[in-house]
Amino acid sequence: MTPPGPQRGPGPSAAQPTETAREGGEVALLEQVLERENMLRALQRVERNGGAPGVDAMTVEHLRPFLHTHWTSIRADVLEGRYQPQPVRRVEIPKPDGGVRLLGIPTVLDRFIQQALLYVLTPIFDPHFSDASYGYRPKRRAHDAVRRARACVQEGYAWVVDLDLERCFDRVNHDMLMARVARRVQDKRVLKLLRAYLNAGVMINGVVVETVEGTPQGGPLSPLLANIMLDDLDRELERRGHRFVRYADDCNIYVRTPRAGERVLASVKRFIERGLKLRVNEDKSAIDRAIRRAILGFTFLPGHAAKIRIAPEALQKVKRTIRRLTRRSRSQRMSKRVQALNEYLGGWISYFALAETPSVIEELEEGLRRRLRACLWRQWRTVRTRYRHLRKLGVPSRDTAMIARVSWGPWRMAGKSLGRWLGTAFWTRQGLESVTKQYHRLRAAW
């Protein structure tokens, strides 16, 4: 498809009236999907999300004018079952622990239609999902899942069966998934459209590869379809009386003893492989104390209170990012470094403020300031430059002369020698936002 010129249209047309029923009493679900207000809402969401183009190279900016011209015929094709989704564009995203995650990027038009389907299908399925399921659900977030996990540990279920499903999104059986969708969706036209999206294929190196299983990650519908498939696992765990938390394809089952964990892992693995035709990643799945396993970037301190703390892996990740943003060999204005740090750490702390360990945040911030002092000291290369800047900071002349001539490396100098003069107040004046203050502000608001 070639998008038209840059004119801005009003969005999907309302030329055809909304139908409320079909002959024979069939549920008019597809008409609800194509209703003008729902389509406008989906269009706004796709535009807000942005993202890369699909195989047709159409960008999000071109979607609205394209719909202004072609929506009437597209709507008719969808209603009559003639609409054929285009293949998704395959993208490989490196994983932090090695390997790659395969993403499929649908065209912006297909993202638009999928988003409209999602808005109608979510109220049908979501109310029936388990209370222990938190991933990709409205009014639920990762923090809620972590709090539920902590409650399980506080009740004495201190061991966890940490289940990792191997390439869950890529291995969902289409027939089994559609059978589960059909339990609550009677409109055969919607079922046909969903099946068409599952079978659209993947474009790899210019060749369309047929997809016989899986719901490619990257499309708006994939998380809902995965939750529909894994709801059977949730119900089975509830039937057995287990305490558990599931977030997308990660499932933690809490038990009292390691021996109980071994029994649970063996039986649940059989159910997943036989009942859902999925595989358990045995390398990543484990039975361990809950305080030693991460859940969504957090874990717990020993003791009955099971205070929430940042998982060591997540803490190492933020430290690596800070090191990258404050690399001394990188030639960059300090104002740009500070801006990049504010943007990254502002989003980071808004998530990790759930942790109940303020001392870790304080230590992280002190380490950040020391790295910035090392960057600044490297920039002040000559004794004369150092002397001038130190005098501007109000350092006594005698101390300035001594500090400016020290031959220590930047990291050693950035410790107590400069910390006295380039402390919190100095970096606040440079525009650096305090992570510790943001942490306490967020926790007070919660």
Short mmCIF file of C-alpha atoms in Angstrom, two decimals:
data_model
loop_
_atom_site.label_atom_id
_atom_site.label_comp_id
_atom_site.label_asym_id
_atom_site.label_seq_id
_atom_site.Cartn_x
_atom_site.Cartn_y
_atom_site.Cartn_z
CA MET A 1 0.00 0.00 0.00
CA THR A 2 1.24 3.48 -0.86
CA PRO A 3 0.08 6.12 1.60
CA PRO A 4 -1.43 9.28 0.09
CA GLY A 5 -0.14 12.81 0.53
CA PRO A 6 0.31 14.65 3.82
CA GLN A 7 -3.29 15.86 4.23
CA ARG A 8 -4.83 15.25 7.65
CA GLY A 9 -8.17 13.45 7.68
CA PRO A 10 -10.73 13.09 10.48
CA GLY A 11 -9.96 9.39 10.95
CA PRO A 12 -12.17 6.39 10.14
CA SER A 13 -15.29 7.31 8.26
CA ALA A 14 -18.77 6.91 9.69
CA ALA A 15 -20.29 6.49 6.25
CA GLN A 16 -21.87 3.14 7.13
CA PRO A 17 -24.25 2.91 10.10
CA THR A 18 -23.40 0.68 13.03
CA GLU A 19 -25.29 -2.61 12.92
CA THR A 20 -26.58 -4.02 16.17
CA ALA A 21 -27.57 -7.51 15.07
CA ARG A 22 -27.25 -9.95 12.21
CA GLU A 23 -29.70 -12.33 10.61
CA GLY A 24 -30.25 -15.47 12.62
CA GLY A 25 -29.51 -13.70 15.92
CA GLU A 26 -25.71 -14.00 15.59
CA VAL A 27 -23.81 -11.79 18.02
CA ALA A 28 -22.76 -8.63 16.15
CA LEU A 29 -19.35 -8.44 17.75
CA LEU A 30 -17.53 -7.39 14.60
CA GLU A 31 -19.82 -4.37 14.25
CA GLN A 32 -18.82 -3.38 17.78
CA VAL A 33 -15.17 -3.61 16.75
CA LEU A 34 -15.77 -1.40 13.70
CA GLU A 35 -17.95 1.13 15.51
CA ARG A 36 -16.65 4.67 14.89
CA GLU A 37 -15.79 5.58 18.49
CA ASN A 38 -13.92 2.33 19.03
CA MET A 39 -11.90 2.82 15.84
CA LEU A 40 -11.05 6.41 16.74
CA ARG A 41 -9.88 5.27 20.15
CA ALA A 42 -7.72 2.57 18.53
CA LEU A 43 -6.30 5.08 16.04
CA GLN A 44 -5.31 7.47 18.80
CA ARG A 45 -3.64 4.65 20.73
CA VAL A 46 -1.61 3.50 17.71
CA GLU A 47 -0.54 7.08 17.00
CA ARG A 48 0.43 7.59 20.63
CA ASN A 49 2.45 4.36 20.75
CA GLY A 50 4.34 5.16 17.56
CA GLY A 51 6.72 2.39 16.60
CA ALA A 52 8.50 1.15 13.50
CA PRO A 53 6.74 0.46 10.19
CA GLY A 54 5.87 -3.04 9.05
CA VAL A 55 6.61 -4.79 5.76
CA ASP A 56 4.76 -2.13 3.72
CA ALA A 57 6.98 0.68 5.12
CA MET A 58 3.94 2.78 6.07
CA THR A 59 4.67 4.95 9.11
CA VAL A 60 2.30 5.87 11.90
CA GLU A 61 2.24 9.45 10.60
CA HIS A 62 0.74 8.24 7.30
CA LEU A 63 -1.97 6.08 8.87
CA ARG A 64 -4.62 8.75 9.44
CA PRO A 65 -4.50 10.22 5.91
CA PHE A 66 -4.46 6.69 4.48
CA LEU A 67 -7.62 5.81 6.43
CA HIS A 68 -9.25 9.06 5.34
CA THR A 69 -9.03 7.81 1.76
CA HIS A 70 -9.38 4.03 2.06
CA TRP A 71 -11.28 3.24 5.27
CA THR A 72 -14.68 2.65 3.62
CA SER A 73 -13.34 -0.14 1.40
CA ILE A 74 -11.19 -1.61 4.21
CA ARG A 75 -14.21 -1.71 6.52
CA ALA A 76 -16.26 -3.49 3.86
CA ASP A 77 -13.50 -6.06 3.36
CA VAL A 78 -13.34 -6.74 7.11
CA LEU A 79 -17.12 -7.12 7.37
CA GLU A 80 -17.30 -9.50 4.41
CA GLY A 81 -14.31 -11.57 5.49
CA ARG A 82 -12.13 -10.50 2.56
CA TYR A 83 -9.54 -8.60 4.59
CA GLN A 84 -6.13 -10.30 4.58
CA PRO A 85 -3.54 -9.14 7.16
CA GLN A 86 -0.01 -8.66 5.88
CA PRO A 87 2.94 -10.67 7.22
CA VAL A 88 4.76 -9.28 10.24
CA ARG A 89 8.30 -7.98 9.97
CA ARG A 90 10.74 -10.10 11.97
CA VAL A 91 13.05 -8.23 14.36
CA GLU A 92 15.60 -9.83 16.70
CA ILE A 93 16.12 -8.12 20.06
CA PRO A 94 19.21 -9.22 22.07
CA LYS A 95 18.45 -10.53 25.56
CA PRO A 96 20.56 -9.35 28.54
CA ASP A 97 21.43 -12.97 29.39
CA GLY A 98 22.33 -13.92 25.82
CA GLY A 99 20.29 -15.12 22.88
CA VAL A 100 17.62 -13.10 21.09
CA ARG A 101 13.92 -12.38 21.50
CA LEU A 102 11.99 -12.63 18.24
CA LEU A 103 9.53 -9.80 17.72
CA GLY A 104 7.03 -9.46 14.90
CA ILE A 105 6.12 -5.93 13.82
CA PRO A 106 2.72 -5.79 12.08
CA THR A 107 1.93 -3.02 9.61
CA VAL A 108 0.43 0.10 11.18
CA LEU A 109 -2.92 -0.73 9.55
CA ASP A 110 -2.93 -4.18 11.12
CA ARG A 111 -1.88 -2.70 14.46
CA PHE A 112 -4.84 -0.34 14.17
CA ILE A 113 -7.35 -3.15 13.52
CA GLN A 114 -5.79 -5.37 16.19
CA GLN A 115 -6.05 -2.53 18.71
CA ALA A 116 -9.74 -2.11 17.89
CA LEU A 117 -10.24 -5.86 18.39
CA LEU A 118 -8.38 -5.68 21.69
CA TYR A 119 -10.66 -2.96 23.05
CA VAL A 120 -13.74 -5.11 22.40
CA LEU A 121 -12.31 -8.50 23.37
CA THR A 122 -10.67 -7.42 26.65
CA PRO A 123 -13.99 -6.76 28.50
CA ILE A 124 -15.19 -10.18 27.32
CA PHE A 125 -12.21 -12.17 28.61
CA ASP A 126 -10.47 -10.17 31.33
CA PRO A 127 -13.19 -10.39 34.04
CA HIS A 128 -12.89 -14.18 33.90
CA PHE A 129 -9.11 -14.35 34.30
CA SER A 130 -7.55 -15.47 37.57
CA ASP A 131 -6.81 -12.97 40.35
CA ALA A 132 -3.26 -14.34 40.35
CA SER A 133 -2.67 -13.22 36.74
CA TYR A 134 -1.19 -9.73 36.38
CA GLY A 135 0.59 -9.36 33.04
CA TYR A 136 -0.94 -7.11 30.36
CA ARG A 137 -4.25 -6.61 32.13
CA PRO A 138 -6.11 -3.35 32.72
CA LYS A 139 -5.78 -1.78 36.17
CA ARG A 140 -3.10 -4.32 37.11
CA ARG A 141 0.62 -3.75 37.23
CA ALA A 142 3.85 -5.48 38.09
CA HIS A 143 3.86 -3.92 41.58
CA ASP A 144 0.61 -5.73 42.37
CA ALA A 145 2.18 -9.04 41.39
CA VAL A 146 5.21 -8.40 43.62
CA ARG A 147 2.98 -7.50 46.58
CA ARG A 148 0.99 -10.71 46.11
CA ALA A 149 4.22 -12.72 46.00
CA ARG A 150 5.38 -11.04 49.21
CA ALA A 151 2.08 -11.96 50.90
CA CYS A 152 2.67 -15.61 50.00
CA VAL A 153 6.14 -15.50 51.58
CA GLN A 154 4.78 -13.80 54.71
CA GLU A 155 2.26 -16.63 55.09
CA GLY A 156 5.12 -19.10 55.38
CA TYR A 157 5.41 -20.22 51.75
CA ALA A 158 9.10 -19.37 51.66
CA TRP A 159 10.06 -21.63 48.76
CA VAL A 160 9.21 -20.88 45.15
CA VAL A 161 8.83 -22.97 42.03
CA ASP A 162 10.04 -20.47 39.46
CA LEU A 163 8.55 -21.62 36.14
CA ASP A 164 9.79 -20.24 32.84
CA LEU A 165 7.91 -21.24 29.70
CA GLU A 166 10.22 -21.73 26.74
CA ARG A 167 9.33 -19.37 23.87
CA CYS A 168 5.71 -19.35 25.00
CA PHE A 169 4.54 -16.72 22.50
CA ASP A 170 6.19 -18.59 19.63
CA ARG A 171 4.80 -22.04 20.46
CA VAL A 172 1.12 -21.46 21.14
CA ASN A 173 -0.92 -24.04 19.23
CA HIS A 174 -3.33 -22.15 16.96
CA ASP A 175 -6.14 -24.71 17.11
CA MET A 176 -6.02 -24.92 20.90
CA LEU A 177 -5.93 -21.14 21.21
CA MET A 178 -8.86 -20.59 18.84
CA ALA A 179 -10.88 -23.24 20.69
CA ARG A 180 -10.41 -21.23 23.88
CA VAL A 181 -11.34 -17.96 22.18
CA ALA A 182 -14.48 -19.60 20.76
CA ARG A 183 -15.67 -20.39 24.29
CA ARG A 184 -16.66 -16.73 24.67
CA VAL A 185 -16.76 -15.38 21.11
CA GLN A 186 -19.64 -16.58 18.93
CA ASP A 187 -19.21 -14.18 16.01
CA LYS A 188 -17.54 -16.40 13.40
CA ARG A 189 -16.33 -13.36 11.47
CA VAL A 190 -14.23 -12.25 14.47
CA LEU A 191 -12.87 -15.79 14.85
CA LYS A 192 -11.96 -15.83 11.15
CA LEU A 193 -10.18 -12.46 11.47
CA LEU A 194 -8.23 -13.63 14.52
CA ARG A 195 -7.22 -16.81 12.71
CA ALA A 196 -6.08 -14.70 9.75
CA TYR A 197 -3.79 -12.71 12.04
CA LEU A 198 -2.33 -15.90 13.50
CA ASN A 199 -1.68 -17.30 10.01
CA ALA A 200 -0.42 -14.06 8.43
CA GLY A 201 3.16 -15.30 8.34
CA VAL A 202 6.51 -13.64 8.96
CA MET A 203 8.68 -11.77 6.49
CA ILE A 204 12.31 -12.93 6.83
CA ASN A 205 14.91 -11.59 4.40
CA GLY A 206 12.21 -10.74 1.90
CA VAL A 207 10.57 -14.17 2.04
CA VAL A 208 7.17 -14.81 3.68
CA VAL A 209 7.40 -17.77 6.05
CA GLU A 210 4.15 -19.47 7.03
CA THR A 211 3.35 -19.55 10.75
CA VAL A 212 1.65 -22.71 11.98
CA GLU A 213 1.99 -21.89 15.68
CA GLY A 214 2.68 -18.94 17.96
CA THR A 215 1.40 -15.41 18.51
CA PRO A 216 4.30 -13.14 17.45
CA GLN A 217 5.31 -10.67 20.14
CA GLY A 218 4.90 -7.10 18.96
CA GLY A 219 1.23 -6.93 18.01
CA PRO A 220 -1.46 -5.44 20.32
CA LEU A 221 -3.41 -8.72 20.44
CA SER A 222 -0.55 -11.06 21.39
CA PRO A 223 -0.60 -10.45 25.18
CA LEU A 224 -4.37 -11.02 25.41
CA LEU A 225 -4.16 -14.20 23.34
CA ALA A 226 -1.32 -15.49 25.52
CA ASN A 227 -3.37 -14.80 28.66
CA ILE A 228 -6.34 -16.65 27.13
CA MET A 229 -4.11 -19.66 26.47
CA LEU A 230 -2.45 -19.62 29.88
CA ASP A 231 -5.72 -19.13 31.77
CA ASP A 232 -6.08 -22.93 31.76
CA LEU A 233 -2.81 -23.13 33.71
CA ASP A 234 -4.12 -20.60 36.24
CA ARG A 235 -7.33 -22.57 36.70
CA GLU A 236 -5.43 -25.81 37.18
CA LEU A 237 -3.21 -24.24 39.84
CA GLU A 238 -6.28 -22.81 41.60
CA ARG A 239 -8.00 -26.20 41.47
CA ARG A 240 -4.99 -27.72 43.22
CA GLY A 241 -5.04 -25.01 45.88
CA HIS A 242 -1.62 -23.53 45.06
CA ARG A 243 -0.51 -20.02 45.94
CA PHE A 244 0.99 -18.51 42.82
CA VAL A 245 1.62 -15.37 40.78
CA ARG A 246 1.71 -15.31 37.00
CA TYR A 247 2.91 -12.40 34.90
CA ALA A 248 2.64 -13.21 31.18
CA ASP A 249 4.73 -16.39 30.66
CA ASP A 250 6.53 -16.20 34.03
CA CYS A 251 4.84 -18.15 36.82
CA ASN A 252 5.94 -18.39 40.47
CA ILE A 253 4.30 -21.06 42.66
CA TYR A 254 4.93 -20.70 46.41
CA VAL A 255 5.27 -23.77 48.63
CA ARG A 256 6.44 -24.49 52.18
CA THR A 257 9.26 -26.97 51.53
CA PRO A 258 11.68 -27.87 48.73
CA ARG A 259 10.25 -31.38 48.63
CA ALA A 260 6.79 -29.96 47.96
CA GLY A 261 8.36 -27.81 45.25
CA GLU A 262 9.79 -30.86 43.50
CA ARG A 263 6.37 -32.54 43.42
CA VAL A 264 4.68 -29.37 42.15
CA LEU A 265 7.28 -28.75 39.44
CA ALA A 266 6.99 -32.30 38.11
CA SER A 267 3.18 -32.33 38.03
CA VAL A 268 2.78 -28.82 36.62
CA LYS A 269 5.37 -29.53 33.94
CA ARG A 270 3.33 -32.56 32.83
CA PHE A 271 0.18 -30.44 32.66
CA ILE A 272 1.87 -27.70 30.61
CA GLU A 273 3.43 -30.08 28.13
CA ARG A 274 0.46 -32.40 27.73
CA GLY A 275 -2.47 -30.07 28.30
CA LEU A 276 -1.17 -26.87 26.68
CA LYS A 277 1.43 -28.31 24.27
CA LEU A 278 4.01 -25.84 25.61
CA ARG A 279 7.48 -26.46 27.03
CA VAL A 280 9.07 -25.60 30.35
CA ASN A 281 12.56 -24.11 30.09
CA GLU A 282 14.39 -26.40 32.50
CA ASP A 283 17.55 -24.27 32.45
CA LYS A 284 15.73 -21.20 33.77
CA SER A 285 13.13 -22.92 35.95
CA ALA A 286 14.16 -23.73 39.52
CA ILE A 287 13.08 -24.52 43.07
CA ASP A 288 14.69 -22.14 45.54
CA ARG A 289 14.07 -19.94 48.53
CA ALA A 290 11.93 -16.97 47.53
CA ILE A 291 14.53 -14.54 48.87
CA ARG A 292 17.01 -15.85 46.29
CA ARG A 293 14.77 -15.62 43.21
CA ALA A 294 13.81 -12.42 41.41
CA ILE A 295 10.25 -11.56 40.44
CA LEU A 296 9.85 -8.65 38.02
CA GLY A 297 13.11 -7.06 39.17
CA PHE A 298 12.49 -7.48 42.92
CA THR A 299 13.12 -10.02 45.62
CA PHE A 300 12.70 -10.11 49.42
CA LEU A 301 14.78 -9.67 52.54
CA PRO A 302 15.00 -12.57 55.03
CA GLY A 303 12.56 -12.48 57.92
CA HIS A 304 8.83 -12.69 58.46
CA ALA A 305 8.21 -9.18 57.11
CA ALA A 306 9.78 -10.18 53.78
CA LYS A 307 10.57 -6.58 52.90
CA ILE A 308 10.75 -5.91 49.18
CA ARG A 309 14.20 -5.12 47.81
CA ILE A 310 15.68 -4.59 44.36
CA ALA A 311 16.97 -7.85 42.90
CA PRO A 312 20.79 -7.97 42.56
CA GLU A 313 20.51 -8.45 38.79
CA ALA A 314 18.34 -5.34 38.45
CA LEU A 315 20.74 -3.35 40.62
CA GLN A 316 23.70 -4.41 38.50
CA LYS A 317 21.81 -3.42 35.37
CA VAL A 318 21.17 0.15 36.55
CA LYS A 319 24.81 0.46 37.64
CA ARG A 320 25.96 -0.65 34.20
CA THR A 321 23.74 1.96 32.58
CA ILE A 322 25.06 4.67 34.91
CA ARG A 323 28.62 3.65 34.05
CA ARG A 324 27.79 3.91 30.35
CA LEU A 325 26.20 7.35 30.73
CA THR A 326 29.12 8.63 32.82
CA ARG A 327 31.97 7.09 30.84
CA ARG A 328 34.95 9.43 31.30
CA SER A 329 36.35 8.67 27.86
CA ARG A 330 33.14 9.96 26.29
CA SER A 331 33.46 13.60 25.24
CA GLN A 332 30.19 15.26 26.26
CA ARG A 333 29.00 18.42 27.95
CA MET A 334 28.11 17.89 31.60
CA SER A 335 24.64 19.34 31.04
CA LYS A 336 23.97 16.60 28.46
CA ARG A 337 25.16 13.89 30.87
CA VAL A 338 22.92 15.25 33.60
CA GLN A 339 19.93 15.41 31.25
CA ALA A 340 20.43 11.80 30.12
CA LEU A 341 20.77 10.62 33.74
CA ASN A 342 17.63 12.49 34.81
CA GLU A 343 15.60 10.93 32.00
CA TYR A 344 16.82 7.40 32.67
CA LEU A 345 16.78 7.45 36.47
CA GLY A 346 13.42 9.23 36.64
CA GLY A 347 11.75 6.32 34.87
CA TRP A 348 13.84 3.77 36.77
CA ILE A 349 12.94 5.04 40.23
CA SER A 350 9.25 5.39 39.36
CA TYR A 351 9.25 1.59 39.06
CA PHE A 352 11.79 0.56 41.69
CA ALA A 353 10.47 2.89 44.41
CA LEU A 354 8.44 -0.15 45.49
CA ALA A 355 11.59 -1.41 47.21
CA GLU A 356 11.66 -0.90 50.98
CA THR A 357 15.43 -0.35 51.18
CA PRO A 358 16.18 3.41 51.05
CA SER A 359 19.84 2.84 51.95
CA VAL A 360 20.38 1.09 48.60
CA ILE A 361 18.99 4.12 46.76
CA GLU A 362 21.18 6.48 48.80
CA GLU A 363 24.27 4.39 48.07
CA LEU A 364 23.42 4.32 44.36
CA GLU A 365 23.06 8.10 44.27
CA GLU A 366 26.35 8.67 46.08
CA GLY A 367 28.08 6.40 43.58
CA LEU A 368 26.49 8.39 40.76
CA ARG A 369 27.77 11.69 42.14
CA ARG A 370 31.26 10.25 42.52
CA ARG A 371 31.28 9.15 38.88
CA LEU A 372 30.20 12.64 37.81
CA ARG A 373 32.96 14.18 39.90
CA ALA A 374 35.44 11.89 38.14
CA CYS A 375 34.09 13.08 34.77
CA LEU A 376 34.45 16.70 35.83
CA TRP A 377 37.99 16.20 37.14
CA ARG A 378 39.00 14.63 33.84
CA GLN A 379 37.57 17.62 31.99
CA TRP A 380 39.67 19.96 34.16
CA ARG A 381 42.84 18.57 32.62
CA THR A 382 45.42 21.20 33.59
CA VAL A 383 46.47 22.49 37.00
CA ARG A 384 45.47 26.01 35.95
CA THR A 385 41.95 24.93 34.91
CA ARG A 386 41.48 22.94 38.11
CA TYR A 387 42.66 25.87 40.21
CA ARG A 388 40.26 28.27 38.49
CA HIS A 389 37.22 26.03 38.91
CA LEU A 390 38.02 25.14 42.51
CA ARG A 391 38.34 28.81 43.41
CA LYS A 392 34.92 29.46 41.85
CA LEU A 393 33.52 26.82 44.18
CA GLY A 394 34.87 28.74 47.17
CA VAL A 395 37.71 26.38 48.03
CA PRO A 396 40.34 28.27 50.10
CA SER A 397 43.39 29.28 48.08
CA ARG A 398 45.78 27.09 50.07
CA ASP A 399 43.62 23.99 49.65
CA THR A 400 43.04 24.80 45.99
CA ALA A 401 46.73 24.87 45.19
CA MET A 402 47.26 21.51 46.91
CA ILE A 403 44.24 19.76 45.32
CA ALA A 404 44.97 21.09 41.83
CA ARG A 405 48.47 19.60 41.85
CA VAL A 406 47.52 16.13 43.12
CA SER A 407 48.48 13.41 40.60
CA TRP A 408 45.84 10.87 41.66
CA GLY A 409 43.56 9.38 39.04
CA PRO A 410 40.01 10.76 38.51
CA TRP A 411 38.23 8.02 40.48
CA ARG A 412 40.43 8.41 43.55
CA MET A 413 40.16 12.19 43.41
CA ALA A 414 36.37 11.92 43.09
CA GLY A 415 36.16 10.46 46.59
CA LYS A 416 36.46 12.56 49.73
CA SER A 417 38.97 14.97 48.17
CA LEU A 418 36.35 16.46 45.85
CA GLY A 419 33.24 15.21 47.58
CA ARG A 420 33.48 17.97 50.17
CA TRP A 421 33.21 20.68 47.50
CA LEU A 422 31.24 18.89 44.78
CA GLY A 423 28.53 17.37 46.91
CA THR A 424 24.74 17.19 46.65
CA ALA A 425 24.20 20.96 46.61
CA PHE A 426 26.63 21.45 43.71
CA TRP A 427 24.97 18.80 41.54
CA THR A 428 21.53 20.12 42.37
CA ARG A 429 22.66 23.46 40.94
CA GLN A 430 23.81 21.60 37.82
CA GLY A 431 20.26 20.26 37.39
CA LEU A 432 20.79 16.70 38.65
CA GLU A 433 17.57 15.43 40.19
CA SER A 434 17.97 13.53 43.46
CA VAL A 435 16.95 9.89 43.08
CA THR A 436 16.62 9.63 46.87
CA LYS A 437 14.18 12.55 47.05
CA GLN A 438 12.14 11.08 44.19
CA TYR A 439 12.10 7.74 46.01
CA HIS A 440 10.73 9.21 49.24
CA ARG A 441 8.25 11.40 47.36
CA LEU A 442 6.86 8.41 45.45
CA ARG A 443 6.59 6.24 48.55
CA ALA A 444 4.80 9.02 50.44
CA ALA A 445 2.32 9.36 47.56
CA TRP A 446 1.60 5.59 47.62
#
